[in-house]
mmCIF file of N, CA, C and O in Angstrom:
data_model
loop_
_atom_site.group_PDB
_atom_site.id
_atom_site.type_symbol
_atom_site.label_atom_id
_atom_site.label_comp_id
_atom_site.label_asym_id
_atom_site.label_seq_id
_atom_site.Cartn_x
_atom_site.Cartn_y
_atom_site.Cartn_z
ATOM 1 N N MET A 1 75.748 89.275 135.466
ATOM 2 C CA MET A 1 76.093 87.630 135.380
ATOM 3 C C MET A 1 76.238 87.538 134.175
ATOM 4 O O MET A 1 75.246 87.289 133.207
ATOM 5 N N PRO A 2 77.377 86.695 134.221
ATOM 6 C CA PRO A 2 77.195 86.273 132.342
ATOM 7 C C PRO A 2 76.275 85.045 131.728
ATOM 8 O O PRO A 2 76.048 84.231 132.806
ATOM 9 N N LYS A 3 75.900 84.792 130.844
ATOM 10 C CA LYS A 3 75.232 83.602 130.398
ATOM 11 C C LYS A 3 76.149 82.411 129.977
ATOM 12 O O LYS A 3 77.068 82.002 130.127
ATOM 13 N N GLU A 4 75.327 81.495 130.261
ATOM 14 C CA GLU A 4 75.856 80.204 130.201
ATOM 15 C C GLU A 4 76.220 80.034 128.924
ATOM 16 O O GLU A 4 75.440 79.862 127.819
ATOM 17 N N ILE A 5 77.785 78.973 128.710
ATOM 18 C CA ILE A 5 77.815 78.400 127.382
ATOM 19 C C ILE A 5 77.361 77.231 126.844
ATOM 20 O O ILE A 5 77.021 77.025 128.146
ATOM 21 N N PRO A 6 76.320 77.049 125.796
ATOM 22 C CA PRO A 6 75.606 75.802 125.508
ATOM 23 C C PRO A 6 76.518 75.053 125.661
ATOM 24 O O PRO A 6 76.573 74.129 124.029
ATOM 25 N N TRP A 7 77.452 74.376 126.256
ATOM 26 C CA TRP A 7 78.564 73.672 125.810
ATOM 27 C C TRP A 7 77.906 71.780 124.939
ATOM 28 O O TRP A 7 78.554 71.694 124.295
ATOM 29 N N HIS A 8 76.636 71.699 125.526
ATOM 30 C CA HIS A 8 76.022 70.576 125.380
ATOM 31 C C HIS A 8 75.538 70.324 124.172
ATOM 32 O O HIS A 8 75.741 69.598 122.759
ATOM 33 N N GLU A 9 75.583 72.015 122.933
ATOM 34 C CA GLU A 9 75.441 72.285 121.466
ATOM 35 C C GLU A 9 76.477 72.072 120.594
ATOM 36 O O GLU A 9 76.224 72.409 119.788
ATOM 37 N N LEU A 10 78.030 72.075 121.321
ATOM 38 C CA LEU A 10 78.838 72.217 120.299
ATOM 39 C C LEU A 10 79.427 70.764 120.755
ATOM 40 O O LEU A 10 79.326 69.794 121.185
ATOM 41 N N THR A 11 80.447 70.664 119.446
ATOM 42 C CA THR A 11 81.111 69.910 118.761
ATOM 43 C C THR A 11 82.529 70.021 119.398
ATOM 44 O O THR A 11 82.310 70.805 120.345
ATOM 45 N N GLU A 12 83.005 68.582 119.769
ATOM 46 C CA GLU A 12 84.377 68.461 120.220
ATOM 47 C C GLU A 12 85.249 69.803 119.984
ATOM 48 O O GLU A 12 86.393 70.272 120.678
ATOM 49 N N GLU A 13 85.513 69.905 118.498
ATOM 50 C CA GLU A 13 86.233 71.187 117.645
ATOM 51 C C GLU A 13 85.864 72.471 118.693
ATOM 52 O O GLU A 13 87.030 73.246 119.074
ATOM 53 N N GLU A 14 84.726 72.550 118.232
ATOM 54 C CA GLU A 14 83.780 74.077 118.848
ATOM 55 C C GLU A 14 84.223 74.022 120.430
ATOM 56 O O GLU A 14 84.640 74.996 121.165
ATOM 57 N N LYS A 15 83.975 72.748 121.149
ATOM 58 C CA LYS A 15 84.618 73.084 122.232
ATOM 59 C C LYS A 15 85.891 73.763 123.105
ATOM 60 O O LYS A 15 86.158 74.622 124.183
ATOM 61 N N VAL A 16 86.659 73.260 121.945
ATOM 62 C CA VAL A 16 88.321 73.510 122.388
ATOM 63 C C VAL A 16 88.625 74.853 121.811
ATOM 64 O O VAL A 16 89.093 75.604 123.021
ATOM 65 N N VAL A 17 87.934 75.545 120.888
ATOM 66 C CA VAL A 17 87.713 76.717 120.396
ATOM 67 C C VAL A 17 86.580 77.760 121.599
ATOM 68 O O VAL A 17 87.928 78.802 121.825
ATOM 69 N N VAL A 18 86.464 77.193 122.272
ATOM 70 C CA VAL A 18 85.325 78.274 123.146
ATOM 71 C C VAL A 18 86.327 78.212 124.357
ATOM 72 O O VAL A 18 86.293 79.354 124.974
ATOM 73 N N GLU A 19 86.712 77.116 124.889
ATOM 74 C CA GLU A 19 87.460 76.967 126.072
ATOM 75 C C GLU A 19 88.364 77.971 125.193
ATOM 76 O O GLU A 19 89.156 79.244 126.768
ATOM 77 N N TYR A 20 89.782 78.085 124.504
ATOM 78 C CA TYR A 20 90.381 79.148 124.393
ATOM 79 C C TYR A 20 90.136 80.233 124.162
ATOM 80 O O TYR A 20 91.167 81.060 124.943
ATOM 81 N N PHE A 21 89.074 81.172 123.963
ATOM 82 C CA PHE A 21 88.411 82.038 123.947
ATOM 83 C C PHE A 21 87.843 82.530 125.334
ATOM 84 O O PHE A 21 88.100 83.718 126.183
ATOM 85 N N VAL A 22 87.367 81.734 126.211
ATOM 86 C CA VAL A 22 87.377 81.937 127.810
ATOM 87 C C VAL A 22 88.439 82.219 128.438
ATOM 88 O O VAL A 22 88.571 82.818 129.369
ATOM 89 N N ALA A 23 89.851 81.651 128.577
ATOM 90 C CA ALA A 23 91.161 81.599 129.206
ATOM 91 C C ALA A 23 91.636 83.088 128.454
ATOM 92 O O ALA A 23 92.119 84.269 129.059
ATOM 93 N N PHE A 24 90.992 83.767 127.123
ATOM 94 C CA PHE A 24 92.081 84.427 126.383
ATOM 95 C C PHE A 24 91.103 85.548 125.924
ATOM 96 O O PHE A 24 91.597 87.285 125.243
ATOM 97 N N LYS A 25 90.191 85.385 125.897
ATOM 98 C CA LYS A 25 88.617 86.781 125.921
ATOM 99 C C LYS A 25 88.870 87.271 124.480
ATOM 100 O O LYS A 25 87.675 87.314 123.152
ATOM 101 N N SER A 26 89.976 88.122 123.756
ATOM 102 C CA SER A 26 90.334 88.260 122.404
ATOM 103 C C SER A 26 91.482 88.067 122.079
ATOM 104 O O SER A 26 92.881 88.546 122.712
ATOM 105 N N VAL A 27 91.574 87.724 120.565
ATOM 106 C CA VAL A 27 92.884 86.971 120.024
ATOM 107 C C VAL A 27 92.881 87.859 118.956
ATOM 108 O O VAL A 27 91.713 87.628 117.893
ATOM 109 N N GLY A 28 94.181 88.232 118.521
ATOM 110 C CA GLY A 28 94.481 88.598 116.912
ATOM 111 C C GLY A 28 93.942 87.489 115.687
ATOM 112 O O GLY A 28 94.397 86.263 116.410
ATOM 113 N N GLU A 29 93.097 87.535 114.792
ATOM 114 C CA GLU A 29 93.189 86.368 114.118
ATOM 115 C C GLU A 29 93.853 85.977 113.758
ATOM 116 O O GLU A 29 93.908 84.082 113.449
ATOM 117 N N ILE A 30 95.363 86.437 112.699
ATOM 118 C CA ILE A 30 96.405 85.292 112.815
ATOM 119 C C ILE A 30 96.894 84.314 113.595
ATOM 120 O O ILE A 30 96.934 83.092 114.071
ATOM 121 N N ILE A 31 96.954 85.101 114.934
ATOM 122 C CA ILE A 31 97.410 84.336 116.486
ATOM 123 C C ILE A 31 96.500 82.878 116.693
ATOM 124 O O ILE A 31 96.875 81.733 117.034
ATOM 125 N N ALA A 32 95.365 83.113 116.310
ATOM 126 C CA ALA A 32 94.186 82.439 117.085
ATOM 127 C C ALA A 32 94.247 81.742 115.779
ATOM 128 O O ALA A 32 94.306 80.313 116.741
ATOM 129 N N LEU A 33 94.367 81.707 114.939
ATOM 130 C CA LEU A 33 94.326 80.416 113.928
ATOM 131 C C LEU A 33 95.290 79.434 113.884
ATOM 132 O O LEU A 33 95.475 78.504 114.156
ATOM 133 N N GLN A 34 96.860 79.881 114.318
ATOM 134 C CA GLN A 34 97.641 79.367 114.401
ATOM 135 C C GLN A 34 97.823 78.620 115.834
ATOM 136 O O GLN A 34 98.387 77.632 115.674
ATOM 137 N N GLU A 35 97.483 79.091 116.992
ATOM 138 C CA GLU A 35 97.422 78.844 117.896
ATOM 139 C C GLU A 35 96.543 77.105 117.902
ATOM 140 O O GLU A 35 96.343 76.484 118.512
ATOM 141 N N LEU A 36 95.171 77.601 117.393
ATOM 142 C CA LEU A 36 94.328 76.353 117.188
ATOM 143 C C LEU A 36 94.743 76.038 116.491
ATOM 144 O O LEU A 36 94.105 73.929 117.121
ATOM 145 N N ARG A 37 95.254 75.764 115.477
ATOM 146 C CA ARG A 37 95.536 74.489 114.523
ATOM 147 C C ARG A 37 96.557 73.961 115.553
ATOM 148 O O ARG A 37 96.948 72.852 115.643
ATOM 149 N N ARG A 38 97.694 74.007 116.045
ATOM 150 C CA ARG A 38 98.470 73.781 117.009
ATOM 151 C C ARG A 38 97.531 72.762 118.601
ATOM 152 O O ARG A 38 98.375 72.051 119.137
ATOM 153 N N LYS A 39 96.831 73.399 118.776
ATOM 154 C CA LYS A 39 95.432 72.316 119.598
ATOM 155 C C LYS A 39 94.635 71.653 118.948
ATOM 156 O O LYS A 39 93.796 70.726 119.533
ATOM 157 N N GLY A 40 94.908 70.948 117.730
ATOM 158 C CA GLY A 40 94.874 70.231 116.820
ATOM 159 C C GLY A 40 93.096 70.448 115.884
ATOM 160 O O GLY A 40 92.675 69.736 115.415
ATOM 161 N N ILE A 41 93.003 71.697 115.605
ATOM 162 C CA ILE A 41 91.996 72.245 115.229
ATOM 163 C C ILE A 41 92.070 72.268 113.450
ATOM 164 O O ILE A 41 92.868 72.911 113.808
ATOM 165 N N LYS A 42 91.560 71.635 112.631
ATOM 166 C CA LYS A 42 92.654 70.899 111.631
ATOM 167 C C LYS A 42 92.173 72.550 110.507
ATOM 168 O O LYS A 42 92.414 72.692 109.645
ATOM 169 N N ARG A 43 90.512 72.843 110.978
ATOM 170 C CA ARG A 43 90.048 73.861 109.712
ATOM 171 C C ARG A 43 89.458 75.004 111.082
ATOM 172 O O ARG A 43 88.537 75.447 110.790
ATOM 173 N N PRO A 44 90.348 75.660 111.656
ATOM 174 C CA PRO A 44 89.675 76.749 112.399
ATOM 175 C C PRO A 44 88.736 77.521 112.186
ATOM 176 O O PRO A 44 87.760 77.954 112.438
ATOM 177 N N THR A 45 89.122 77.996 110.828
ATOM 178 C CA THR A 45 88.123 79.217 110.190
ATOM 179 C C THR A 45 86.980 78.417 110.388
ATOM 180 O O THR A 45 85.815 79.702 111.070
ATOM 181 N N LEU A 46 86.917 77.370 109.576
ATOM 182 C CA LEU A 46 84.944 76.433 109.660
ATOM 183 C C LEU A 46 84.618 77.109 111.049
ATOM 184 O O LEU A 46 83.523 77.107 111.458
ATOM 185 N N VAL A 47 85.603 76.540 112.270
ATOM 186 C CA VAL A 47 85.223 76.343 113.072
ATOM 187 C C VAL A 47 84.613 78.112 113.897
ATOM 188 O O VAL A 47 83.359 77.729 114.781
ATOM 189 N N LEU A 48 85.499 78.537 113.963
ATOM 190 C CA LEU A 48 85.044 80.425 114.198
ATOM 191 C C LEU A 48 83.608 80.331 113.681
ATOM 192 O O LEU A 48 82.803 81.156 114.341
ATOM 193 N N ASP A 49 84.040 80.257 111.801
ATOM 194 C CA ASP A 49 82.694 80.501 111.851
ATOM 195 C C ASP A 49 81.316 80.067 112.243
ATOM 196 O O ASP A 49 80.404 80.914 112.435
ATOM 197 N N SER A 50 81.371 79.128 112.446
ATOM 198 C CA SER A 50 80.416 78.282 113.473
ATOM 199 C C SER A 50 79.721 78.844 114.373
ATOM 200 O O SER A 50 78.417 78.951 114.991
ATOM 201 N N LEU A 51 81.204 79.416 115.126
ATOM 202 C CA LEU A 51 80.613 79.825 116.244
ATOM 203 C C LEU A 51 80.157 81.188 116.400
ATOM 204 O O LEU A 51 79.585 81.417 117.320
ATOM 205 N N VAL A 52 80.500 82.259 115.711
ATOM 206 C CA VAL A 52 80.170 83.483 115.280
ATOM 207 C C VAL A 52 78.376 83.590 114.684
ATOM 208 O O VAL A 52 77.915 84.139 115.503
ATOM 209 N N LYS A 53 78.234 82.699 113.970
ATOM 210 C CA LYS A 53 76.377 82.245 113.530
ATOM 211 C C LYS A 53 75.984 81.810 114.954
ATOM 212 O O LYS A 53 74.720 82.263 114.866
ATOM 213 N N LYS A 54 76.219 81.083 116.185
ATOM 214 C CA LYS A 54 75.966 80.783 117.114
ATOM 215 C C LYS A 54 75.998 81.706 118.028
ATOM 216 O O LYS A 54 75.125 81.953 118.806
ATOM 217 N N GLY A 55 76.716 82.861 117.617
ATOM 218 C CA GLY A 55 76.803 83.945 118.903
ATOM 219 C C GLY A 55 77.403 84.065 119.826
ATOM 220 O O GLY A 55 77.707 84.692 120.349
ATOM 221 N N ILE A 56 78.555 83.094 119.860
ATOM 222 C CA ILE A 56 79.568 82.540 121.080
ATOM 223 C C ILE A 56 80.461 83.410 120.709
ATOM 224 O O ILE A 56 81.287 83.932 121.640
ATOM 225 N N ILE A 57 80.997 83.338 119.962
ATOM 226 C CA ILE A 57 82.145 83.948 119.072
ATOM 227 C C ILE A 57 82.276 85.476 118.206
ATOM 228 O O ILE A 57 80.982 85.301 117.490
ATOM 229 N N ARG A 58 83.183 86.613 118.270
ATOM 230 C CA ARG A 58 82.495 87.461 117.101
ATOM 231 C C ARG A 58 83.909 87.776 116.662
ATOM 232 O O ARG A 58 84.886 87.396 117.062
ATOM 233 N N HIS A 59 83.874 88.467 115.683
ATOM 234 C CA HIS A 59 84.698 88.341 114.098
ATOM 235 C C HIS A 59 84.901 89.893 114.328
ATOM 236 O O HIS A 59 84.268 90.389 113.451
ATOM 237 N N GLY A 60 85.667 90.754 114.516
ATOM 238 C CA GLY A 60 86.189 91.766 114.601
ATOM 239 C C GLY A 60 86.865 92.353 113.633
ATOM 240 O O GLY A 60 87.397 91.549 112.555
ATOM 241 N N GLU A 61 87.486 93.346 113.369
ATOM 242 C CA GLU A 61 88.641 93.600 112.470
ATOM 243 C C GLU A 61 89.924 93.073 112.792
ATOM 244 O O GLU A 61 90.485 93.562 114.027
ATOM 245 N N GLY A 62 90.317 91.834 112.276
ATOM 246 C CA GLY A 62 91.739 91.759 112.412
ATOM 247 C C GLY A 62 91.404 90.964 113.888
ATOM 248 O O GLY A 62 92.839 90.655 113.989
ATOM 249 N N CYS A 63 90.387 90.069 114.592
ATOM 250 C CA CYS A 63 90.330 89.588 115.482
ATOM 251 C C CYS A 63 89.390 88.996 115.540
ATOM 252 O O CYS A 63 88.122 89.035 115.319
ATOM 253 N N TYR A 64 89.269 87.732 116.640
ATOM 254 C CA TYR A 64 88.085 87.032 117.545
ATOM 255 C C TYR A 64 88.197 87.425 118.452
ATOM 256 O O TYR A 64 88.980 87.355 119.350
ATOM 257 N N SER A 65 86.719 87.347 119.291
ATOM 258 C CA SER A 65 86.477 87.492 120.743
ATOM 259 C C SER A 65 85.654 86.549 121.421
ATOM 260 O O SER A 65 84.166 86.501 120.430
ATOM 261 N N LEU A 66 85.438 86.487 122.851
ATOM 262 C CA LEU A 66 84.144 85.802 123.131
ATOM 263 C C LEU A 66 83.611 86.752 123.015
ATOM 264 O O LEU A 66 83.570 88.025 123.781
ATOM 265 N N ALA A 67 82.080 86.116 122.781
ATOM 266 C CA ALA A 67 80.738 87.587 123.191
ATOM 267 C C ALA A 67 80.756 87.451 124.601
ATOM 268 O O ALA A 67 80.923 87.013 125.197
ATOM 269 N N LYS A 68 80.486 89.402 124.716
ATOM 270 C CA LYS A 68 80.590 89.955 125.602
ATOM 271 C C LYS A 68 79.653 89.174 126.869
ATOM 272 O O LYS A 68 80.119 89.373 128.283
ATOM 273 N N GLU A 69 78.958 88.662 126.478
ATOM 274 C CA GLU A 69 77.292 88.315 126.826
ATOM 275 C C GLU A 69 78.138 87.061 127.912
ATOM 276 O O GLU A 69 77.387 86.490 129.072
ATOM 277 N N TYR A 70 78.744 86.204 127.590
ATOM 278 C CA TYR A 70 79.938 84.915 128.460
ATOM 279 C C TYR A 70 80.330 85.115 128.636
ATOM 280 O O TYR A 70 81.372 84.769 129.472
ATOM 281 N N ARG A 71 80.913 86.284 129.112
ATOM 282 C CA ARG A 71 82.723 87.017 129.753
ATOM 283 C C ARG A 71 82.272 87.252 130.859
ATOM 284 O O ARG A 71 81.502 86.786 131.193
ATOM 285 N N VAL A 72 82.598 86.687 132.007
ATOM 286 C CA VAL A 72 82.814 86.315 133.200
ATOM 287 C C VAL A 72 83.419 88.046 133.928
ATOM 288 O O VAL A 72 84.695 88.511 133.428
#
């Protein structure tokens, strides 16, 4: 059973980013940054870093992904 994402603790931009990763699970770093900018995230690296610190997103070699405990 996946862990519940703490939506109430997230900023509006963080919610957009988490929804993106719920849909796509794992995305290359360059593509993720481009697509998140298109979604209106002005500083995607800062938002991603915040979510990495919160343990919701993982940053691997050249990619970002939704942490396994939140995957369905």
